[in-house]
Structures are given as structure tokens and as C-alpha cells.
Coordinates of C-alpha atoms in Angstrom, one line a residue:
Chain A
X6 CA 32.2 171.0 293.9
X7 CA 31.5 170.2 290.3
X8 CA 31.0 172.4 287.0
X9 CA 28.8 170.8 284.1
X10 CA 27.3 172.7 280.8
X11 CA 24.1 171.0 281.8
X12 CA 22.5 170.5 284.8
X13 CA 18.9 168.5 284.7
X14 CA 17.3 167.5 288.1
X15 CA 15.3 164.4 287.6
X16 CA 15.3 161.4 286.0
X17 CA 12.3 160.0 284.1
X18 CA 10.3 161.4 280.8
X19 CA 11.2 164.4 280.4
X20 CA 15.5 164.4 281.8
X21 CA 15.5 161.9 279.3
X22 CA 13.8 163.4 276.3
X23 CA 15.9 166.7 277.5
X24 CA 19.1 164.8 277.3
X25 CA 18.4 163.4 273.9
X26 CA 17.2 166.6 272.6
X27 CA 21.0 167.9 274.2
X28 CA 22.1 165.5 272.3
X29 CA 20.6 166.1 269.0
X30 CA 22.9 169.2 268.6
X31 CA 25.4 169.4 271.2
X32 CA 27.0 166.1 271.3
X33 CA 30.0 166.4 274.2
X34 CA 28.7 169.3 276.0
X35 CA 28.6 167.9 279.7
X36 CA 25.9 166.2 281.3
X37 CA 24.6 165.9 285.0
X38 CA 21.7 164.1 286.5
X39 CA 20.6 164.5 290.0
X40 CA 18.1 162.2 290.7
X41 CA 16.8 161.0 294.4
X42 CA 16.0 157.4 293.2
X43 CA 18.3 154.6 293.6
X44 CA 17.4 153.1 290.5
X45 CA 18.1 153.9 286.6
X46 CA 15.7 155.4 284.5
X47 CA 12.2 153.3 284.7
X48 CA 8.7 153.9 283.0
X49 CA 7.3 154.6 286.2
X50 CA 3.6 153.8 284.6
X51 CA 5.0 150.3 284.5
X52 CA 4.7 149.7 288.5
X53 CA 1.5 148.6 288.0
X54 CA 2.2 146.1 285.9
X55 CA 5.1 144.9 287.4
X56 CA 3.1 144.1 290.9
X57 CA 1.1 142.3 288.3
X58 CA 4.1 140.4 286.9
X59 CA 4.3 141.6 283.4
X60 CA 7.2 143.2 283.6
X61 CA 10.8 142.9 285.2
X62 CA 12.9 145.5 287.2
X63 CA 15.2 145.3 284.3
X64 CA 12.4 145.3 280.9
X65 CA 10.8 148.1 282.9
X66 CA 13.9 150.3 282.6
X67 CA 12.9 153.0 280.1
X68 CA 16.3 153.6 277.6
X69 CA 18.7 150.6 277.8
X70 CA 21.4 150.0 280.2
X71 CA 23.8 152.0 278.6
X72 CA 22.5 155.4 278.2
X73 CA 24.3 157.6 280.4
X74 CA 27.6 156.3 279.1
X75 CA 26.6 156.8 275.5
X76 CA 25.1 160.0 275.7
X77 CA 28.3 161.2 278.3
X78 CA 26.5 161.7 281.7
X79 CA 27.2 161.6 285.1
X80 CA 24.6 161.0 287.2
X81 CA 25.0 162.5 291.1
X82 CA 22.9 160.2 293.2
X83 CA 21.3 163.4 295.6
X84 CA 18.7 165.0 296.2
X85 CA 18.9 169.1 295.4
X86 CA 17.8 171.9 297.7
X87 CA 17.9 174.7 296.8
X88 CA 19.1 176.5 293.8
X89 CA 21.5 179.6 293.4
X90 CA 20.1 181.2 290.7
X91 CA 23.1 184.5 290.7
X92 CA 26.0 181.9 291.7
X93 CA 24.4 179.2 288.8
X94 CA 24.1 176.7 291.5
X95 CA 22.1 173.9 292.7
X96 CA 23.0 173.0 296.3
X97 CA 22.4 169.1 297.4
X98 CA 21.0 168.0 300.7
X99 CA 24.5 167.5 301.9
X100 CA 26.1 170.6 301.0
X101 CA 27.2 169.4 297.9
X102 CA 27.1 172.3 294.9
X103 CA 26.6 171.8 291.2
X104 CA 27.5 174.4 288.9
X105 CA 25.3 174.8 285.9
X106 CA 26.0 176.8 282.7
X107 CA 21.6 175.6 281.7
X108 CA 19.4 174.2 284.5
X109 CA 16.6 171.7 283.4
X110 CA 14.4 171.5 286.2
X111 CA 12.5 167.9 286.0
X112 CA 10.8 167.2 288.9
X113 CA 8.0 165.9 288.6
X114 CA 4.8 165.3 290.7
X115 CA 4.4 163.5 293.7
X116 CA 1.1 161.9 295.3
X117 CA -1.4 163.9 297.5
X118 CA -1.6 162.4 300.6
X119 CA -4.7 164.2 302.2
X120 CA -5.1 165.5 305.9
X121 CA -7.9 163.2 306.9
X122 CA -5.5 160.2 306.3
X123 CA -2.1 161.5 307.5
X124 CA -2.5 159.0 310.9
X125 CA -3.1 155.6 308.9
X126 CA -0.6 153.7 309.7
X127 CA -1.1 150.9 306.9
X128 CA -1.3 153.2 303.9
X129 CA 0.9 153.3 300.3
X130 CA 1.4 155.7 297.7
X131 CA 1.5 154.9 294.1
X132 CA 4.1 156.6 292.0
X133 CA 7.4 155.3 292.1
X134 CA 9.4 152.1 292.2
X135 CA 10.1 152.0 295.5
X136 CA 6.1 152.3 296.6
X137 CA 5.2 149.6 294.5
X138 CA 8.1 147.0 296.3
X139 CA 6.8 148.2 299.7
X140 CA 3.3 147.3 298.3
X141 CA 4.0 144.0 297.4
X142 CA 5.7 142.9 300.9
X143 CA 2.4 144.2 302.1
X144 CA -0.1 142.2 300.3
X145 CA -0.8 138.3 300.9
X146 CA -3.5 136.5 299.7
X147 CA -5.6 137.6 302.3
X148 CA -5.1 140.9 302.0
X149 CA -8.5 143.6 302.1
X150 CA -7.0 146.5 299.6
X151 CA -8.6 149.8 300.4
X152 CA -7.6 152.0 297.2
X153 CA -8.5 156.0 297.7
X154 CA -8.7 157.7 294.3
X155 CA -10.7 155.9 290.9
X156 CA -8.4 157.7 288.9
X157 CA -5.7 156.0 286.0
X158 CA -2.5 156.0 288.4
X159 CA -5.9 153.7 291.3
X160 CA -7.9 151.8 288.6
X161 CA -3.8 150.2 287.2
X162 CA -3.1 149.6 290.8
X163 CA -6.1 147.6 291.5
X164 CA -5.7 145.8 288.0
X165 CA -2.2 145.0 289.0
X166 CA -2.7 143.5 292.6
X167 CA -6.8 141.5 292.3
X168 CA -4.9 138.5 291.6
X169 CA -2.7 138.5 294.4
X170 CA -4.9 139.4 297.3
X171 CA -8.2 138.5 299.0
X172 CA -10.6 141.7 297.8
X173 CA -9.8 145.5 296.2
X174 CA -12.0 147.9 296.9
X175 CA -12.0 151.3 295.4
X176 CA -13.5 154.7 296.4
X177 CA -13.9 158.1 295.3
X178 CA -15.1 161.1 296.3
X179 CA -16.1 161.9 293.0
X180 CA -19.7 160.1 291.9
X181 CA -18.0 158.3 288.6
X182 CA -14.3 156.6 288.4
X183 CA -11.7 158.1 285.8
X184 CA -13.4 161.8 286.6
X185 CA -10.4 163.5 284.8
X186 CA -10.6 161.1 282.0
X187 CA -13.6 160.3 281.0
X188 CA -17.6 161.2 280.9
X189 CA -20.4 159.3 283.2
X190 CA -21.6 157.0 280.2
X191 CA -17.9 155.9 279.6
X192 CA -16.5 155.8 282.9
X193 CA -19.8 153.2 283.9
X194 CA -18.1 151.1 280.8
X195 CA -15.4 150.9 282.5
X196 CA -16.7 150.8 286.0
X197 CA -19.0 147.3 284.9
X198 CA -16.0 145.3 283.3
X199 CA -13.8 145.6 286.4
X200 CA -16.5 145.4 288.5
X201 CA -16.8 141.9 286.1
X202 CA -13.4 141.1 287.6
X203 CA -13.7 141.5 290.5
X204 CA -13.1 145.3 291.3
X205 CA -15.5 146.9 294.2
X206 CA -16.6 150.3 294.4
X207 CA -17.7 152.8 296.9
X208 CA -18.5 156.2 295.0
X209 CA -19.6 159.2 296.0
X210 CA -18.2 157.8 299.7
X211 CA -16.0 159.3 302.6
X212 CA -14.6 156.3 303.8
X213 CA -14.3 156.0 307.7
X214 CA -13.7 152.5 308.0
X215 CA -9.9 152.1 307.6
X216 CA -10.6 149.0 310.0
X217 CA -12.3 146.4 307.3
X218 CA -9.2 147.3 305.2
X219 CA -6.1 145.9 306.4
X220 CA -3.8 148.1 303.2
X221 CA -5.2 151.4 302.2
X222 CA -3.0 152.7 298.8
X223 CA -4.1 157.1 298.5
X224 CA -3.9 157.3 295.1
X225 CA -5.5 160.8 295.3
X226 CA -4.1 163.1 292.8
X227 CA -0.9 164.6 292.8
X228 CA 0.8 167.3 293.8
X229 CA 3.3 169.1 291.4
X230 CA 7.6 169.4 293.2
X231 CA 7.8 173.6 292.0
X232 CA 9.3 174.0 296.3
X233 CA 13.1 174.7 294.3
X234 CA 12.1 176.6 291.9
X235 CA 10.1 179.3 294.8
X236 CA 10.9 182.3 294.4
X237 CA 13.2 182.2 291.7
X238 CA 10.7 181.6 288.6
X239 CA 7.2 182.5 288.4
X240 CA 5.2 179.7 289.4
X241 CA 1.7 178.8 289.2
X242 CA -0.3 175.3 289.4
X243 CA 2.7 174.5 288.6
X244 CA 6.3 175.8 287.4
X245 CA 4.8 178.2 284.4
X246 CA 7.0 177.8 281.0
X247 CA 6.8 178.7 277.7
X248 CA 6.8 177.2 274.8
X249 CA 10.1 176.9 274.6
X250 CA 10.4 175.3 278.3
X251 CA 11.9 178.7 279.4
X252 CA 10.9 179.4 282.9
X253 CA 10.9 182.7 283.7
X254 CA 14.3 183.1 285.2
X255 CA 17.6 183.2 283.0
X256 CA 18.8 179.9 282.1
X257 CA 16.7 178.1 284.1
X258 CA 14.2 175.2 282.5
X259 CA 11.3 173.3 283.2
X260 CA 9.6 170.7 281.7
X261 CA 7.5 167.8 282.9
X262 CA 4.8 167.0 285.8
X263 CA 6.5 170.1 287.5
X264 CA 4.6 172.1 284.5
X265 CA 1.7 174.4 283.1
X266 CA 1.5 174.2 279.8
X267 CA -1.2 175.9 277.5
X268 CA -4.1 172.7 276.1
X269 CA -4.5 173.8 273.0
X270 CA -8.6 172.4 273.1
X271 CA -9.1 174.9 275.6
X272 CA -6.9 177.4 275.9
X273 CA -6.0 177.7 279.4
X274 CA -2.5 176.8 281.3
X275 CA -3.5 173.8 283.6
X276 CA -1.1 170.5 284.4
X277 CA -0.7 167.7 282.2
X278 CA 1.2 165.3 283.7
X279 CA 0.7 163.1 280.6
X280 CA 3.9 161.2 279.8
X281 CA 4.3 161.9 276.0
X282 CA 3.3 165.3 276.9
X283 CA 6.4 165.1 279.6
X284 CA 9.5 163.7 276.8
X285 CA 8.4 166.0 273.9
X286 CA 8.8 169.0 276.7
X287 CA 12.1 167.9 277.9
X288 CA 13.2 167.0 274.1
X289 CA 12.0 170.2 273.6
X290 CA 14.3 172.2 277.2
X291 CA 17.5 170.1 275.8
X292 CA 17.6 171.5 272.8
X293 CA 17.2 175.0 273.6
X294 CA 19.0 174.2 276.0
X295 CA 22.5 173.7 274.0
X296 CA 21.4 175.9 270.3
X297 CA 21.1 179.0 269.7
X298 CA 19.8 179.0 266.6
X299 CA 18.1 176.0 266.0
X300 CA 14.7 176.7 267.9
X301 CA 12.6 173.8 269.8
X302 CA 8.9 174.4 271.0
X303 CA 6.2 172.5 272.2
X304 CA 3.3 174.3 271.6
X305 CA 0.6 171.4 271.0
X306 CA 0.0 170.0 274.1
X307 CA -3.8 167.9 274.9
X308 CA -4.7 165.9 277.1
X309 CA -5.1 162.7 276.3
X310 CA -4.9 159.0 277.7
X311 CA -4.3 155.4 276.5
X312 CA -4.5 152.6 279.2
X313 CA -5.9 149.2 279.5
X314 CA -8.0 147.8 281.8
X315 CA -8.5 143.7 281.6
X316 CA -8.0 143.7 278.1
X317 CA -10.7 146.9 277.5
X318 CA -8.8 149.6 275.9
X319 CA -9.4 153.4 276.6
X320 CA -8.3 155.8 274.7
X321 CA -8.9 160.2 274.9
X322 CA -8.4 163.5 274.0
X323 CA -8.6 166.7 274.0
X324 CA -11.6 168.3 275.7
X325 CA -15.6 167.5 275.7
X326 CA -17.4 169.9 274.5
X327 CA -19.2 170.9 271.2
X328 CA -21.6 169.4 269.4
X329 CA -22.0 165.3 269.4
X330 CA -21.4 162.3 267.1
X331 CA -21.6 158.5 269.2
X332 CA -21.7 155.4 268.7
X333 CA -22.1 152.1 270.4
X334 CA -22.2 148.7 269.8
X335 CA -22.0 145.9 272.5
X336 CA -18.7 145.9 272.8
X337 CA -17.4 149.3 271.5
X338 CA -18.0 153.2 271.9
X339 CA -16.6 156.2 269.7
X340 CA -17.4 159.5 271.1
X341 CA -16.7 162.6 269.0
X342 CA -16.8 166.0 270.4
X343 CA -16.7 169.1 267.3
X344 CA -17.4 172.7 267.3
X345 CA -16.2 175.9 265.4
X346 CA -14.8 173.4 262.5
X347 CA -12.4 172.0 264.1
X348 CA -12.4 168.5 266.2
X349 CA -12.6 168.9 269.9
X350 CA -11.9 165.4 271.8
X351 CA -12.5 162.0 271.4
X352 CA -13.4 158.9 273.9
X353 CA -12.8 155.6 272.5
X354 CA -13.4 152.2 274.0
X355 CA -13.1 148.5 272.9
X356 CA -12.0 149.5 269.7
X357 CA -8.9 152.0 269.2
X358 CA -8.0 151.0 265.6
X359 CA -6.1 154.9 263.9
X360 CA -7.7 156.5 267.3
X361 CA -4.1 158.8 266.1
X362 CA -6.0 159.9 263.0
X363 CA -8.2 161.8 265.1
X364 CA -5.4 163.3 267.6
X365 CA -3.8 164.8 264.6
X366 CA -7.0 166.0 263.8
X367 CA -7.5 167.7 267.2
X368 CA -3.6 168.8 267.4
X369 CA -3.0 170.0 263.8
X370 CA -6.8 171.8 264.3
X371 CA -7.1 170.2 260.8
X372 CA -11.0 172.0 259.3
X373 CA -13.4 169.8 259.2
X374 CA -14.5 171.1 256.4
X375 CA -11.7 169.8 254.4
X376 CA -12.1 167.2 254.6
X377 CA -14.9 164.0 254.6
X378 CA -15.8 164.4 258.4
X379 CA -19.0 162.1 257.6
X380 CA -16.4 159.5 256.9
X381 CA -13.7 159.6 259.7
X382 CA -16.3 159.6 262.3
X383 CA -17.3 156.4 261.1
X384 CA -13.6 155.1 259.6
X385 CA -10.9 156.7 260.7
X386 CA -8.1 156.8 257.9
X387 CA -6.0 159.0 255.3
X388 CA -8.7 158.0 253.0
X389 CA -10.7 161.0 254.5
X390 CA -8.4 164.3 253.7
X391 CA -8.9 165.4 250.1
X392 CA -6.2 163.6 247.4
X393 CA -3.6 166.7 247.1
X394 CA -3.3 166.4 251.4
X395 CA -2.9 162.3 251.9
X396 CA -0.8 162.4 248.7
X397 CA 2.1 165.4 251.0
X398 CA 1.4 162.4 254.1
X399 CA 2.2 159.6 252.1
X400 CA 4.6 160.9 249.0
X401 CA 6.9 162.7 251.4
X402 CA 7.3 161.3 254.9
X403 CA 8.0 164.5 257.0
Chain B
X13 CA 17.1 156.2 253.6
X14 CA 14.9 154.5 251.4
X15 CA 11.9 154.2 252.6
X16 CA 8.2 152.7 251.2
X17 CA 6.1 155.0 249.0
X18 CA 2.4 154.9 247.5
X19 CA 1.2 155.6 245.1
X20 CA -2.5 156.0 244.8
X21 CA -2.7 156.6 241.0
X22 CA -1.3 152.3 240.4
X23 CA -2.7 150.5 243.6
X24 CA -5.5 147.8 242.7
X25 CA -6.9 147.6 245.5
X26 CA -5.8 143.7 245.7
X27 CA -4.7 143.5 249.4
X28 CA -1.8 141.8 248.1
X29 CA 0.9 143.8 250.2
X30 CA -1.5 142.6 253.4
X31 CA -0.6 139.1 252.2
X32 CA 3.1 139.4 251.8
X33 CA 3.6 141.4 255.0
X34 CA 1.9 139.3 257.2
X35 CA 3.6 135.8 254.9
X36 CA 7.3 137.6 255.4
X37 CA 7.1 136.4 259.2
X38 CA 6.4 133.3 257.9
X39 CA 9.3 133.2 255.2
X40 CA 11.8 134.2 257.7
X41 CA 10.7 131.1 260.3
X42 CA 11.5 128.8 257.3
X43 CA 7.7 127.9 256.1
X44 CA 7.7 129.7 252.5
X45 CA 3.8 128.3 251.5
X46 CA 2.1 130.7 251.4
X47 CA -1.9 129.2 251.3
X48 CA -0.2 126.9 253.9
X49 CA 1.2 129.9 255.4
X50 CA -2.5 132.0 255.3
X51 CA -4.9 130.2 254.1
X52 CA -7.0 129.5 257.7
X53 CA -6.1 132.1 259.3
X54 CA -7.2 135.8 259.8
X55 CA -4.4 138.0 258.1
X56 CA -2.9 141.0 261.1
X57 CA -0.2 142.7 258.7
X58 CA 1.4 145.8 259.6
X59 CA 0.1 147.3 256.4
X60 CA -3.1 147.7 255.3
X61 CA -5.8 149.5 252.3
X62 CA -7.8 151.9 252.6
X63 CA -10.2 152.3 249.6
X64 CA -13.6 153.8 248.9
X65 CA -15.5 155.0 245.7
X66 CA -12.6 152.8 243.4
X67 CA -9.8 155.1 244.9
X68 CA -7.5 152.9 247.0
X69 CA -4.4 153.1 248.4
X70 CA -1.5 150.9 251.2
X71 CA -0.6 152.3 254.9
X72 CA 2.1 151.5 256.5
X73 CA 4.7 153.0 258.5
X74 CA 6.1 156.6 257.6
X75 CA 9.6 156.6 260.0
X76 CA 9.1 159.7 260.5
X77 CA 12.3 161.8 261.2
X78 CA 10.5 163.6 264.7
X79 CA 8.4 160.1 265.1
X80 CA 5.1 160.6 267.9
X81 CA 5.2 157.2 268.4
X82 CA 8.7 157.0 270.1
X83 CA 8.6 160.5 271.9
X84 CA 4.9 159.2 273.0
X85 CA 6.2 155.6 273.8
X86 CA 5.8 155.0 277.5
X87 CA 8.0 151.9 278.4
X88 CA 11.2 152.9 275.3
X89 CA 9.8 149.6 273.5
X90 CA 9.2 151.9 270.4
X91 CA 12.7 153.0 269.0
X92 CA 14.6 154.4 266.1
X93 CA 17.8 152.7 264.7
X94 CA 19.3 153.5 261.4
X95 CA 16.1 156.1 260.6
X96 CA 13.9 152.7 261.1
X97 CA 11.4 152.9 263.5
X98 CA 11.2 149.2 265.7
X99 CA 9.0 147.9 268.3
X100 CA 10.9 145.8 271.2
X101 CA 7.9 143.3 271.4
X102 CA 9.1 142.3 274.9
X103 CA 9.3 145.7 276.4
X104 CA 5.9 146.7 275.1
X105 CA 3.2 146.5 277.2
X106 CA -0.3 147.2 274.7
X107 CA -0.9 150.2 276.5
X108 CA -1.7 151.9 273.2
X109 CA -0.4 155.1 273.5
X110 CA 1.5 155.1 270.2
X111 CA -1.8 154.3 268.3
X112 CA -3.2 157.4 270.4
X113 CA -0.3 160.0 268.5
X114 CA 0.1 157.6 266.0
X115 CA -1.1 160.4 262.7
X116 CA -0.9 158.0 259.9
X117 CA -2.6 155.2 261.7
X118 CA 0.1 153.1 261.0
X119 CA 0.9 150.6 264.0
X120 CA -2.4 148.2 265.4
X121 CA -2.8 145.9 268.1
X122 CA -1.6 142.2 267.5
X123 CA -2.1 138.8 268.4
X124 CA 0.3 138.5 271.5
X125 CA -0.6 141.7 273.9
X126 CA 2.2 143.9 272.1
X127 CA 1.5 146.4 269.0
X128 CA 2.7 145.4 265.3
X129 CA 4.2 148.2 263.0
X130 CA 5.8 148.0 259.2
X131 CA 10.0 147.7 260.5
X132 CA 10.2 147.8 256.7
X133 CA 12.0 143.8 256.9
X134 CA 14.7 144.4 259.0
X135 CA 13.7 141.5 261.2
X136 CA 12.3 139.6 258.5
X137 CA 13.4 138.9 254.9
X138 CA 16.1 142.2 254.4
X139 CA 16.2 144.1 252.1
X140 CA 13.4 145.0 249.5
X141 CA 10.4 144.2 252.1
X142 CA 8.4 142.6 251.0
X143 CA 5.0 144.5 250.2
X144 CA 6.9 145.9 247.5
X145 CA 7.8 143.1 246.0
X146 CA 4.9 141.6 245.8
X147 CA 3.3 144.9 244.4
X148 CA 1.7 143.4 240.7
X149 CA 1.8 146.4 239.7
X150 CA 4.9 148.5 241.3
X151 CA 1.8 150.7 243.3
X152 CA 4.3 150.1 245.9
X153 CA 7.7 151.3 245.8
X154 CA 10.9 151.2 248.3
X155 CA 13.0 154.6 247.5
X156 CA 15.1 157.0 248.8
X157 CA 13.1 160.8 248.2
X158 CA 15.0 163.0 250.7

């Protein structure tokens, strides 16, 4: 049995954020990271780039080789099986017990395999480096690939393997691609672009003719890994946490894709499985785990996505309700959504310059009558802010 | 730590900072003729002038203490070293999450596919950044402001 001040279950963005958060406050306290993946921390979104040959196993490391040593972290390779909050222990599958003072559950999410696909032999998921390696071995230039799910994971997978196989078909029950990220009109732009590169689509359709495909990739959504906290802390769709990343159980924190958080653009609690949110929520957890005085809140979660498909870039954030500003050219698409004197969301395709100006208007709930909204719609920049505000932004870096 | 600050009152909107910024990389490679380096190409500076109705000012990375770009970076390509936020072009895959996150609009796409941003000239000329040295009216300064 080992005893550590801080125990973290998970080894991806939220976990790394927590390590960096802890070390901002406590340089000494021992940290143990329990992980069931036998790899150095790596960037999950890069697995499609790995198949494409744009990154290597080495270059997709999320932090440098010396990260664990530099931060005095012990890696425990194993699977956490149970949490005993009274004993303050995590029990691993092999029976080993790890005692904690503060625990972070950063277990992420896993691919959801709809029951109808369970019996398929040639199916693959696309979440982890091991998934990518398996898929890499399964495909050849003669393979006909079916990807179930036209979300970000499915489409990035399509981009990653298109050049290496005979054909790629992406299927979805929904009538449009990226249904969680885009609206109809903008989805068509991306779909048309992907089709021009050779990706085929079967939308609004349930697939039964699996015999026409050699490999099936299931990218039909993800489910949060909440089981460890079942009966230990409150769970909704994901693990319920407050803005300090605390669960309802004493000394147990949670962060990242396994949690549900409040989307400040709608006020709804939802799972926002996004890397930047995971890191910041993990960092807040780390600081709050290690400090009584310094409190860090992560209370500005918004849905946001940045992705490129064969050179065409899409950036979106917030929610798509309210009045609309829209501007289209042959190469670009911009749609802003606003109501009650604030920006709710935006969709940018093609030209994504200074998109963060819009993101910050959403995040900070900036009153639109305090800025030159007409200007910012046309051309995002600091010029749209009042002079005093601009001086603060540029004069005093905070 | 010293940072680049702009005073819009003194900015002439001459865009020289943009040229000196674009030129800094060439200087490092031994090219010291600005015309030869930049004349025929469309420059991609990491500092940019915003201007409207007689008001102008330069915007470059603020090197935030709470950098949303670094926290949001999906690959670990952006990192902070001694307060300076730098981009590792070999690690960046050009997903543009940092462009989505930066509240100043100070990160931009580059020709290589990776993003580019002001790194206070630590990888080019070192010392006082090129935009500061080249500003003809001292509208851009390099100083400690706590």
C-alpha cells in the first residue's frame, strides 16, 4: 500500500492541468497518477494526425519527457477499480491500495458503441492511441471504410485515413454532419468541401449493409467514465462538480470529460468534452486540492471548437440563439448570434482571424452597447472597445 | 518581466513595426537588407496595427500570466518559459484552438501550417524586440510594468 498526498486517476489534459495547478501552490507534496494506458501523457486529438503521418508517437506527447520527474509524480500503471471514501483509498484491479489526502477523478470518457453494432467483428473505436494503432494495422489501400458518426471524431478520422484507403464513407442518423457543432447551412459547406476531397456521406440513414465495408469505425459519441464515483458522489449525466472542481464527496475532486459543468451561454449543466475546458478545470482542481487560502474557480465554461478539414478551418463557440449577423463570401462564412445586449455564439469558416475576440465577448458577457458592435461584427479587434477599456487591455497585461 | 507595450497616442500608423517584425527572422538568418528580404513578398508579421478614423495602435501577444492559449493548446506546442509564451512549430498541428482562445487576437496562422505569435524576439535578435527598436516615435516600448 502506498500513501500519497495527491492521487490523480487519469493521465490526460485534466490530470496534467491538475499537476500543474498543484505545483503552482505546493512544490513538495507527493503526487501519484494512476493510469491504465501504458503511455507518456499524449494529446488524444492528435490520433488522426498520427494516421495521416503528420505527427509521430514522440511528437504527440502532451508534455516533455521529463514532465513526471520534474513535477515529482509517481506513475502507477493499473486500473482503478473502487474508491473507498471512508478509508480515503483507491483500490486497483490487482488489489493494490493507494491512500490519498486529496483525490482527483479525471477518468475522461469512452467510445459509445450502440447495441446494434456490438456483434460486428471488424469494428474499431477512435479515442486512444491504442485505437489508432489497431486501426492503422487494419487498413490498406484496398480497404473500404465505413465511419459511423459524422461528428468531429468521425470526420477527423476520415481526414486521417482518406489517402491511405480505397474509400471512406461517413454515415450518420442525423440529416447533417457535425450536428452538435454546426447548423444546417454551415454544415453543408464543410460537407461539400469534404466531398470534393473524396469523402462520401450517407446521412439520415441507418446502415445495415456492413458486408460492403472492410473496416467499420464507430464514432457515435462518447460516454463519461463515472462508474468509480457511483454511490460515492453525486452523478448526473457526468460527475457533478462545483466551480472549484469539488464533487459532493469530501476531498474528492473531478475534472474533464467525466464531469458535467454549467455552460454559461445557456445556464444548462452539460458535458462539454473539450480539451481547453478539461485543462482549466483540472488546473483549478489542482490549486484547490493543494491550498486552503488560494481559491481558483473555473466558472467560464463554454462550448467551443476549432478544427480544420483538408485545410478548411472552422471555429465555433457558445450557443446559436438570438438575432443573427451573417456574412458570406465564396471562401468564408461568418455568423454571429446575439440577444439581451450580449454575444451568445458564433460560427466562422475559412477566415478565422482573431476569433478569440468573439470568444472573449461571450466569456466575459461584455455588454454590446459598451463596444462598437457594428465594427466588431465586420472586423474583430480591440478597436471596437472604448478607449479606456483598450488602454487597460494593452497597457497592463494581466 | 519586460513586455511590449503600446501607446496609441504616439502611434503614427506607419506599420514599420510590422516590417521590422517580419524582418527579425531574416536578420537572424544573416539577411540584413530589408528591401531584399521583404519587398516582393506579402509580409506576415506577429505584431499588427489596428486603425480606424485616425486612431491606430499595434497589437502583439501580451504574454499573459494566465495564458488561455497555453492552457487551451491541445498539443503542448505553446508553453511559457521565464514568462515568455513561445510556440514550438514542430509540435503545432495548426488546429487554431489558440486563435479561438486568445482574447487579443494576437495569434495568427503562418505559412508553415503552424501558428505564429510574438515571442519577444527571444528566438530572433534577442534583447530589445525589433518592433520596439524600429518604432520611429517610441509608441512601442519594452519595459517592466509589474
